[in-house]
Tab-separated table of C-alpha atoms in Angstrom:
chain	number	residue	atom	x	y	z
A	1	UNK	CA	0.000	0.000	0.000
A	2	UNK	CA	1.409	3.479	-0.875
A	3	UNK	CA	2.638	5.561	2.054
A	4	UNK	CA	-0.089	8.214	1.731
A	5	UNK	CA	-2.807	5.548	1.734
A	6	UNK	CA	-1.260	3.731	4.689
A	7	UNK	CA	-1.060	6.945	6.720
A	8	UNK	CA	-4.714	7.741	5.963
A	9	UNK	CA	-5.672	4.215	7.038
A	10	UNK	CA	-3.648	4.572	10.265
A	11	UNK	CA	-5.365	7.840	11.184
A	12	UNK	CA	-8.767	6.344	10.496
A	13	UNK	CA	-8.061	3.265	12.617
A	14	UNK	CA	-6.708	5.416	15.459
A	15	UNK	CA	-9.938	7.431	15.406
A	16	UNK	CA	-8.059	10.715	15.037
A	17	UNK	CA	-10.466	13.508	14.189
A	18	UNK	CA	-8.449	15.332	11.557
A	19	UNK	CA	-10.611	18.451	11.556
A	20	UNK	CA	-9.266	19.218	15.040
A	21	UNK	CA	-5.841	19.982	13.603
A	22	UNK	CA	-4.674	22.529	11.073
A	23	UNK	CA	-1.808	20.322	9.923
A	24	UNK	CA	-1.079	16.611	10.263
A	25	UNK	CA	2.161	15.534	8.647
A	26	UNK	CA	4.614	12.690	8.567
A	27	UNK	CA	8.197	13.833	9.205
A	28	UNK	CA	11.392	12.002	8.291
A	29	UNK	CA	14.496	12.031	10.462
A	30	UNK	CA	16.229	14.648	8.281
A	31	UNK	CA	13.388	17.141	8.742
A	32	UNK	CA	11.505	16.549	5.484
A	33	UNK	CA	7.877	15.625	5.775
A	34	UNK	CA	6.727	13.215	3.127
A	35	UNK	CA	2.976	13.128	3.743
A	36	UNK	CA	0.522	15.892	4.488
A	37	UNK	CA	-3.010	14.982	5.509
A	38	UNK	CA	-6.051	16.748	4.136
A	39	UNK	CA	-9.278	17.483	5.985
A	40	UNK	CA	-11.219	15.084	3.738
A	41	UNK	CA	-9.223	12.192	5.197
A	42	UNK	CA	-6.828	11.744	2.276
A	43	UNK	CA	-3.061	12.291	2.431
A	44	UNK	CA	-0.665	13.829	-0.102
A	45	UNK	CA	2.980	13.008	-0.736
A	46	UNK	CA	5.219	16.092	-0.352
A	47	UNK	CA	8.916	17.005	-0.231
A	48	UNK	CA	8.967	20.014	2.086
A	49	UNK	CA	10.752	20.629	5.365
A	50	UNK	CA	9.106	20.542	8.761
A	51	UNK	CA	10.503	23.987	9.606
A	52	UNK	CA	9.388	25.752	6.408
A	53	UNK	CA	5.872	26.125	7.824
A	54	UNK	CA	7.392	28.377	10.514
A	55	UNK	CA	9.209	30.484	7.939
A	56	UNK	CA	12.598	29.163	9.088
A	57	UNK	CA	15.634	28.074	7.064
A	58	UNK	CA	16.801	25.373	9.466
A	59	UNK	CA	15.364	23.018	12.050
A	60	UNK	CA	14.159	24.443	15.341
A	61	UNK	CA	16.505	23.874	18.268
A	62	UNK	CA	13.465	22.488	20.118
A	63	UNK	CA	12.293	20.250	17.261
A	64	UNK	CA	9.749	17.891	18.821
A	65	UNK	CA	9.725	15.601	15.778
A	66	UNK	CA	13.432	14.903	16.155
A	67	UNK	CA	12.947	14.309	19.892
A	68	UNK	CA	10.026	11.976	19.273
A	69	UNK	CA	12.017	10.121	16.622
A	70	UNK	CA	15.196	9.804	18.721
A	71	UNK	CA	13.587	9.080	22.099
A	72	UNK	CA	10.635	7.068	20.782
A	73	UNK	CA	8.095	8.915	22.900
A	74	UNK	CA	5.630	11.758	22.496
A	75	UNK	CA	6.780	15.385	22.791
A	76	UNK	CA	4.810	18.645	22.734
A	77	UNK	CA	5.655	22.339	22.372
A	78	UNK	CA	4.246	25.788	21.627
A	79	UNK	CA	5.546	27.594	18.533
A	80	UNK	CA	5.154	31.276	17.684
A	81	UNK	CA	5.340	32.230	13.993
A	82	UNK	CA	3.865	34.940	11.776
A	83	UNK	CA	2.015	36.468	14.733
A	84	UNK	CA	0.227	33.166	15.388
A	85	UNK	CA	0.489	30.626	18.216
A	86	UNK	CA	0.617	26.905	17.499
A	87	UNK	CA	0.416	23.853	19.713
A	88	UNK	CA	2.453	20.949	18.309
A	89	UNK	CA	2.301	17.273	19.274
A	90	UNK	CA	4.829	14.806	17.840
A	91	UNK	CA	5.005	11.067	18.344
A	92	UNK	CA	6.972	8.232	16.735
A	93	UNK	CA	5.248	5.984	14.218
A	94	UNK	CA	6.257	3.003	12.075
A	95	UNK	CA	4.796	2.707	8.570
A	96	UNK	CA	5.879	0.289	5.846
A	97	UNK	CA	8.770	-0.885	8.011
A	98	UNK	CA	10.250	2.619	8.512
A	99	UNK	CA	10.193	4.951	11.496
A	100	UNK	CA	8.824	8.487	11.183
A	101	UNK	CA	7.494	11.178	13.488
A	102	UNK	CA	3.896	12.225	13.036
A	103	UNK	CA	3.098	15.855	13.871
A	104	UNK	CA	-0.271	17.290	14.864
A	105	UNK	CA	-0.326	21.097	14.623
A	106	UNK	CA	-3.139	23.263	15.988
A	107	UNK	CA	-3.447	27.038	15.605
A	108	UNK	CA	-4.485	28.163	19.100
A	109	UNK	CA	-4.142	31.932	18.619
A	110	UNK	CA	-7.838	32.652	19.014
A	111	UNK	CA	-8.126	30.454	22.090
A	112	UNK	CA	-6.172	32.931	24.205
A	113	UNK	CA	-7.713	35.999	25.810
A	114	UNK	CA	-6.461	39.117	23.991
A	115	UNK	CA	-3.791	41.103	25.809
A	116	UNK	CA	-3.889	44.680	26.879
A	117	UNK	CA	-1.499	46.280	24.338
A	118	UNK	CA	0.249	48.176	27.115
A	119	UNK	CA	1.145	44.905	28.863
A	120	UNK	CA	3.082	43.360	26.013
A	121	UNK	CA	2.487	39.958	24.468
A	122	UNK	CA	1.833	37.757	27.476
A	123	UNK	CA	1.494	34.447	25.607
A	124	UNK	CA	4.701	34.907	23.612
A	125	UNK	CA	6.547	35.905	26.769
A	126	UNK	CA	5.175	32.846	28.533
A	127	UNK	CA	6.269	30.548	25.707
A	128	UNK	CA	9.755	32.068	25.698
A	129	UNK	CA	9.984	31.763	29.478
A	130	UNK	CA	8.942	28.099	29.397
A	131	UNK	CA	11.567	27.407	26.746
A	132	UNK	CA	14.175	29.276	28.784
A	133	UNK	CA	13.388	27.389	31.985
A	134	UNK	CA	13.334	24.011	30.236
A	135	UNK	CA	16.784	24.632	28.737
A	136	UNK	CA	18.547	25.692	31.963
A	137	UNK	CA	20.196	23.832	34.815
A	138	UNK	CA	18.299	25.092	37.880
A	139	UNK	CA	21.329	24.995	40.212
A	140	UNK	CA	23.980	26.824	38.178
A	141	UNK	CA	21.865	28.748	35.669
A	142	UNK	CA	23.926	27.342	32.790
A	143	UNK	CA	22.284	25.515	29.913
A	144	UNK	CA	21.426	21.883	30.671
A	145	UNK	CA	22.446	18.593	29.100
A	146	UNK	CA	19.405	18.285	26.823
A	147	UNK	CA	19.890	21.761	25.383
A	148	UNK	CA	23.572	21.209	24.637
A	149	UNK	CA	22.873	17.842	23.004
A	150	UNK	CA	20.230	19.438	20.765
A	151	UNK	CA	22.565	22.272	19.773
A	152	UNK	CA	25.412	19.830	19.135
A	153	UNK	CA	23.198	17.582	17.001
A	154	UNK	CA	22.047	20.573	14.964
A	155	UNK	CA	25.596	21.915	14.556
A	156	UNK	CA	26.834	18.518	13.343
A	157	UNK	CA	23.963	18.260	10.861
A	158	UNK	CA	24.833	21.693	9.471
A	159	UNK	CA	28.499	20.742	9.170
A	160	UNK	CA	27.609	17.530	7.333
A	161	UNK	CA	25.233	19.129	4.823
A	162	UNK	CA	26.297	22.779	4.632
A	163	UNK	CA	28.709	24.527	2.265
A	164	UNK	CA	31.392	24.551	4.998
A	165	UNK	CA	31.266	20.848	5.790
A	166	UNK	CA	34.999	20.811	6.609
A	167	UNK	CA	34.786	23.734	9.048
A	168	UNK	CA	36.006	22.788	12.550
A	169	UNK	CA	33.566	22.437	15.414
A	170	UNK	CA	35.093	22.440	18.886
A	171	UNK	CA	33.646	20.850	21.999
A	172	UNK	CA	35.238	21.139	25.439
A	173	UNK	CA	34.425	19.087	28.518
A	174	UNK	CA	35.385	20.057	32.076
A	175	UNK	CA	35.226	18.333	35.392
A	176	UNK	CA	36.439	18.877	38.939
A	177	UNK	CA	39.247	16.507	39.885
A	178	UNK	CA	38.411	14.121	42.733
A	179	UNK	CA	35.070	15.800	43.290
A	180	UNK	CA	33.734	12.821	45.227
A	181	UNK	CA	36.568	13.323	47.709
A	182	UNK	CA	35.472	16.930	48.198
A	183	UNK	CA	31.929	15.803	49.058
A	184	UNK	CA	33.104	12.935	51.251
A	185	UNK	CA	35.672	15.024	53.151
A	186	UNK	CA	34.057	18.451	53.406
A	187	UNK	CA	30.372	17.725	52.839
A	188	UNK	CA	27.889	18.419	50.067
A	189	UNK	CA	27.463	22.067	51.031
A	190	UNK	CA	31.117	22.667	50.236
A	191	UNK	CA	30.742	20.584	47.064
A	192	UNK	CA	27.886	22.837	45.974
A	193	UNK	CA	30.025	25.925	46.563
A	194	UNK	CA	32.780	24.466	44.394
A	195	UNK	CA	30.287	23.668	41.615
A	196	UNK	CA	28.975	27.226	41.669
A	197	UNK	CA	32.508	28.614	41.661
A	198	UNK	CA	33.329	26.596	38.534
A	199	UNK	CA	30.036	27.584	36.842
A	200	UNK	CA	30.621	31.274	37.584
A	201	UNK	CA	34.135	31.080	36.136
A	202	UNK	CA	32.706	29.577	32.931
A	203	UNK	CA	30.036	32.277	32.764
A	204	UNK	CA	32.689	34.964	33.105
A	205	UNK	CA	35.002	33.385	30.571
A	206	UNK	CA	32.612	32.295	27.790
A	207	UNK	CA	30.290	34.835	26.158
A	208	UNK	CA	27.266	33.933	24.021
A	209	UNK	CA	29.333	34.926	20.978
A	210	UNK	CA	32.044	32.445	21.977
A	211	UNK	CA	29.773	29.452	22.470
A	212	UNK	CA	27.257	27.589	24.599
A	213	UNK	CA	28.169	26.628	28.155
A	214	UNK	CA	26.249	23.859	29.898
A	215	UNK	CA	26.293	21.779	33.028
A	216	UNK	CA	26.240	18.235	31.710
A	217	UNK	CA	25.620	16.600	35.047
A	218	UNK	CA	27.308	16.287	38.428
A	219	UNK	CA	30.642	18.091	38.243
A	220	UNK	CA	30.858	17.921	34.427
A	221	UNK	CA	30.559	21.048	32.291
A	222	UNK	CA	30.712	21.469	28.524
A	223	UNK	CA	31.341	24.266	26.044
A	224	UNK	CA	30.215	24.069	22.411
A	225	UNK	CA	32.254	26.741	20.667
A	226	UNK	CA	30.896	28.916	17.869
A	227	UNK	CA	34.464	29.944	17.046
A	228	UNK	CA	36.486	27.826	14.601
A	229	UNK	CA	39.927	29.034	15.718
A	230	UNK	CA	41.375	26.341	17.973
A	231	UNK	CA	44.028	28.600	19.455
A	232	UNK	CA	41.328	31.075	20.483
A	233	UNK	CA	39.263	28.309	22.130
A	234	UNK	CA	42.331	27.056	23.986
A	235	UNK	CA	43.132	30.605	25.084
A	236	UNK	CA	39.671	30.942	26.647
A	237	UNK	CA	39.917	27.580	28.373
A	238	UNK	CA	43.354	28.341	29.831
A	239	UNK	CA	42.129	31.725	31.064
A	240	UNK	CA	39.177	30.094	32.832
A	241	UNK	CA	41.423	27.484	34.414
A	242	UNK	CA	43.769	30.223	35.618
A	243	UNK	CA	40.770	32.056	37.073
A	244	UNK	CA	39.703	28.961	39.017
A	245	UNK	CA	43.277	28.144	40.050
A	246	UNK	CA	43.735	31.667	41.406
A	247	UNK	CA	40.631	31.289	43.547
A	248	UNK	CA	41.663	27.907	44.927
A	249	UNK	CA	45.248	29.018	45.596
A	250	UNK	CA	43.923	31.783	47.808
A	251	UNK	CA	41.519	29.513	49.682
A	252	UNK	CA	42.421	25.902	50.415
A	253	UNK	CA	39.621	23.715	51.727
A	254	UNK	CA	40.555	22.353	55.112
A	255	UNK	CA	39.024	20.263	57.845
A	256	UNK	CA	40.507	19.377	61.214
A	257	UNK	CA	43.149	17.033	59.843
A	258	UNK	CA	43.973	17.948	56.242
A	259	UNK	CA	43.730	20.447	53.406
A	260	UNK	CA	42.475	19.780	49.889
A	261	UNK	CA	43.196	21.895	46.836
A	262	UNK	CA	40.514	22.015	44.140
A	263	UNK	CA	41.704	21.509	40.565
A	264	UNK	CA	39.964	21.470	37.207
A	265	UNK	CA	40.681	19.373	34.121
A	266	UNK	CA	39.411	19.913	30.596
A	267	UNK	CA	39.665	18.412	27.134
A	268	UNK	CA	39.082	20.082	23.761
A	269	UNK	CA	38.206	18.158	20.601
A	270	UNK	CA	37.449	19.038	16.992
A	271	UNK	CA	34.220	17.072	16.530
A	272	UNK	CA	32.976	18.323	13.135
A	273	UNK	CA	33.536	14.986	11.387
A	274	UNK	CA	31.729	12.839	13.959
A	275	UNK	CA	28.405	11.359	12.793
A	276	UNK	CA	26.447	11.775	16.041
A	277	UNK	CA	26.364	13.879	19.178
A	278	UNK	CA	27.200	10.774	21.230
A	279	UNK	CA	30.366	10.168	19.203
A	280	UNK	CA	31.391	13.821	19.522
A	281	UNK	CA	30.854	13.753	23.283
A	282	UNK	CA	32.944	10.592	23.550
A	283	UNK	CA	35.781	12.260	21.618
A	284	UNK	CA	35.778	15.263	23.953
A	285	UNK	CA	35.644	12.920	26.948
A	286	UNK	CA	38.741	11.084	25.676
A	287	UNK	CA	40.594	14.390	25.436
A	288	UNK	CA	39.608	15.173	29.033
A	289	UNK	CA	41.071	11.950	30.361
A	290	UNK	CA	44.196	12.333	28.246
A	291	UNK	CA	44.629	15.713	29.954
A	292	UNK	CA	44.122	14.105	33.368
A	293	UNK	CA	46.761	11.458	32.631
A	294	UNK	CA	49.286	14.157	31.693
A	295	UNK	CA	48.594	16.024	34.903
A	296	UNK	CA	49.010	12.838	36.914
A	297	UNK	CA	52.380	12.186	35.253
A	298	UNK	CA	53.396	15.836	35.754
A	299	UNK	CA	53.959	16.210	32.014
A	300	UNK	CA	52.368	19.646	32.044
A	301	UNK	CA	52.544	22.480	34.497
């Protein structure tokens, strides 16, 4: 059975009332949607992109179809485009032995109470605030793991398909040496202070023009650089390390029997040629532990 017919049959069997939605479409992993459903119950084969409906030239950083496809579960979001508000539901679906994401898009602009013009656009501000909160680590205020992974995936896709496919893409990973020992010896309150100190140093040292800084989890931090000059990236990383080292030199952590000096390790990798975000993260992680081994052997100062 042709794909458009099979999709129409699926929607009918699922009892999905198509008139509820302004757009129902089947999206491929690369962002093209191959079937668009009509309100009469039929479906039409297409070759458009999922982001063209929003007037964009590349995939959204919060693409729910990609999330649904990758994580094999339903995702939802609000989207604001052309002065309209849309509610989007995406879920994974298998048809003819191939996995897709199916998107249900509803224009909900007229379902909101109009704003007082003097108060600004409340709904748009709310959507932006929800996106901001969902992308941030609540403890440090840096971006979170999910946001960095999305940005890295998108950056790799652009490198693989864009005109500058050979352009470098640098990813740095940081962690705090022997952080478990800090918690075990001085307590979690002191561990939290050290985490915040490291996060603040990264915030001071990396601007939004330089790249994206995220807390990846625990005592791990990452920087996805926008710059393609390796020496410049290394200069920033060394400056941040010096900043942290200066703080720790002036304040050793001590308990009744011993003192402990905090130290930071980092690795920097050119990840532009890696096929997936997971592979790129692994490459940066390998550079981190190579750095740690050199420090342990006193090969670097």
